[in-house]
Amino acid sequence: MVTYKERKQNQQNFVLLKDGVPLATFGNLKKITEWIEDDNFPSYWTLIRKKEFPLKLGPYCIYKVRHH
């Protein structure tokens, strides 16, 4: 069984940047795709297939960071 403390130590967030300027942080990729209103932004199903971070998507960049 995983304790609350262990779960919080392993928690990761996603940081969305546009042209190097942080826009927001999210707990999952699905929320990012719902928040972005750009028609050229990839879908959630495209993003989950990518394994390497940071994801560079035109002017946008998504970093995966540890929660502190």
PDB file of C-alpha atoms in Angstrom:
ATOM      1  CA  MET A   1       0.000   0.000   0.000  1.00  0.00           C
ATOM      2  CA  VAL A   2       1.300   3.449  -0.942  1.00  0.00           C
ATOM      3  CA  THR A   3       1.101   6.079   1.761  1.00  0.00           C
ATOM      4  CA  TYR A   4      -0.019   9.662   1.259  1.00  0.00           C
ATOM      5  CA  LYS A   5       3.532  10.888   1.871  1.00  0.00           C
ATOM      6  CA  GLU A   6       4.975   8.558  -0.786  1.00  0.00           C
ATOM      7  CA  ARG A   7       2.272   9.544  -3.264  1.00  0.00           C
ATOM      8  CA  LYS A   8       3.043  13.262  -2.763  1.00  0.00           C
ATOM      9  CA  GLN A   9       6.786  12.649  -3.189  1.00  0.00           C
ATOM     10  CA  ASN A  10       6.154  10.955  -6.552  1.00  0.00           C
ATOM     11  CA  GLN A  11       3.598  13.503  -7.787  1.00  0.00           C
ATOM     12  CA  GLN A  12       4.434  15.346 -11.007  1.00  0.00           C
ATOM     13  CA  ASN A  13       2.891  18.405 -12.640  1.00  0.00           C
ATOM     14  CA  PHE A  14       2.964  19.755 -16.171  1.00  0.00           C
ATOM     15  CA  VAL A  15       4.054  23.342 -16.831  1.00  0.00           C
ATOM     16  CA  LEU A  16       2.825  24.989 -20.030  1.00  0.00           C
ATOM     17  CA  LEU A  17       4.981  27.705 -21.589  1.00  0.00           C
ATOM     18  CA  LYS A  18       4.389  29.824 -24.668  1.00  0.00           C
ATOM     19  CA  ASP A  19       7.476  31.451 -26.173  1.00  0.00           C
ATOM     20  CA  GLY A  20       9.308  30.829 -22.889  1.00  0.00           C
ATOM     21  CA  VAL A  21       6.647  32.506 -20.729  1.00  0.00           C
ATOM     22  CA  PRO A  22       4.901  30.220 -18.193  1.00  0.00           C
ATOM     23  CA  LEU A  23       1.128  30.196 -18.725  1.00  0.00           C
ATOM     24  CA  ALA A  24      -0.133  27.637 -16.208  1.00  0.00           C
ATOM     25  CA  THR A  25       0.519  24.395 -14.355  1.00  0.00           C
ATOM     26  CA  PHE A  26      -1.660  21.311 -14.667  1.00  0.00           C
ATOM     27  CA  GLY A  27      -1.974  17.954 -12.963  1.00  0.00           C
ATOM     28  CA  ASN A  28      -2.478  16.068 -16.233  1.00  0.00           C
ATOM     29  CA  LEU A  29      -2.166  16.456 -19.998  1.00  0.00           C
ATOM     30  CA  LYS A  30      -5.929  16.246 -20.588  1.00  0.00           C
ATOM     31  CA  LYS A  31      -6.456  19.557 -18.765  1.00  0.00           C
ATOM     32  CA  ILE A  32      -3.855  21.245 -20.989  1.00  0.00           C
ATOM     33  CA  THR A  33      -5.634  20.189 -24.175  1.00  0.00           C
ATOM     34  CA  GLU A  34      -8.966  21.421 -22.782  1.00  0.00           C
ATOM     35  CA  TRP A  35      -7.454  24.768 -21.729  1.00  0.00           C
ATOM     36  CA  ILE A  36      -5.683  25.597 -25.029  1.00  0.00           C
ATOM     37  CA  GLU A  37      -8.012  27.102 -27.628  1.00  0.00           C
ATOM     38  CA  ASP A  38      -5.557  26.816 -30.537  1.00  0.00           C
ATOM     39  CA  ASP A  39      -6.911  24.586 -33.342  1.00  0.00           C
ATOM     40  CA  ASN A  40      -3.361  23.594 -34.344  1.00  0.00           C
ATOM     41  CA  PHE A  41      -2.540  22.250 -30.859  1.00  0.00           C
ATOM     42  CA  PRO A  42      -2.272  18.426 -30.792  1.00  0.00           C
ATOM     43  CA  SER A  43      -4.977  16.323 -29.181  1.00  0.00           C
ATOM     44  CA  TYR A  44      -4.656  14.557 -25.849  1.00  0.00           C
ATOM     45  CA  TRP A  45      -4.302  11.200 -27.611  1.00  0.00           C
ATOM     46  CA  THR A  46      -1.325  12.513 -29.574  1.00  0.00           C
ATOM     47  CA  LEU A  47       0.385  13.938 -26.487  1.00  0.00           C
ATOM     48  CA  ILE A  48       0.152  10.773 -24.355  1.00  0.00           C
ATOM     49  CA  ARG A  49       2.104   8.823 -26.966  1.00  0.00           C
ATOM     50  CA  LYS A  50       5.114  11.095 -26.555  1.00  0.00           C
ATOM     51  CA  LYS A  51       7.511   9.816 -23.900  1.00  0.00           C
ATOM     52  CA  GLU A  52      10.227  12.501 -23.853  1.00  0.00           C
ATOM     53  CA  PHE A  53       9.870  15.807 -22.061  1.00  0.00           C
ATOM     54  CA  PRO A  54       9.926  18.704 -22.671  1.00  0.00           C
ATOM     55  CA  LEU A  55       7.369  18.507 -25.471  1.00  0.00           C
ATOM     56  CA  LYS A  56       7.966  21.242 -28.036  1.00  0.00           C
ATOM     57  CA  LEU A  57       4.804  22.053 -29.983  1.00  0.00           C
ATOM     58  CA  GLY A  58       5.309  25.180 -32.087  1.00  0.00           C
ATOM     59  CA  PRO A  59       5.316  28.191 -29.743  1.00  0.00           C
ATOM     60  CA  TYR A  60       4.237  25.961 -26.833  1.00  0.00           C
ATOM     61  CA  CYS A  61       6.424  23.825 -24.611  1.00  0.00           C
ATOM     62  CA  ILE A  62       5.297  21.393 -21.899  1.00  0.00           C
ATOM     63  CA  TYR A  63       7.628  20.443 -19.059  1.00  0.00           C
ATOM     64  CA  LYS A  64       7.057  17.637 -16.584  1.00  0.00           C
ATOM     65  CA  VAL A  65       8.251  18.707 -13.120  1.00  0.00           C
ATOM     66  CA  ARG A  66       8.223  17.142  -9.683  1.00  0.00           C
ATOM     67  CA  HIS A  67       5.764  18.513  -7.153  1.00  0.00           C
ATOM     68  CA  HIS A  68       7.405  20.100  -4.092  1.00  0.00           C
TER      69      HIS A  68
END
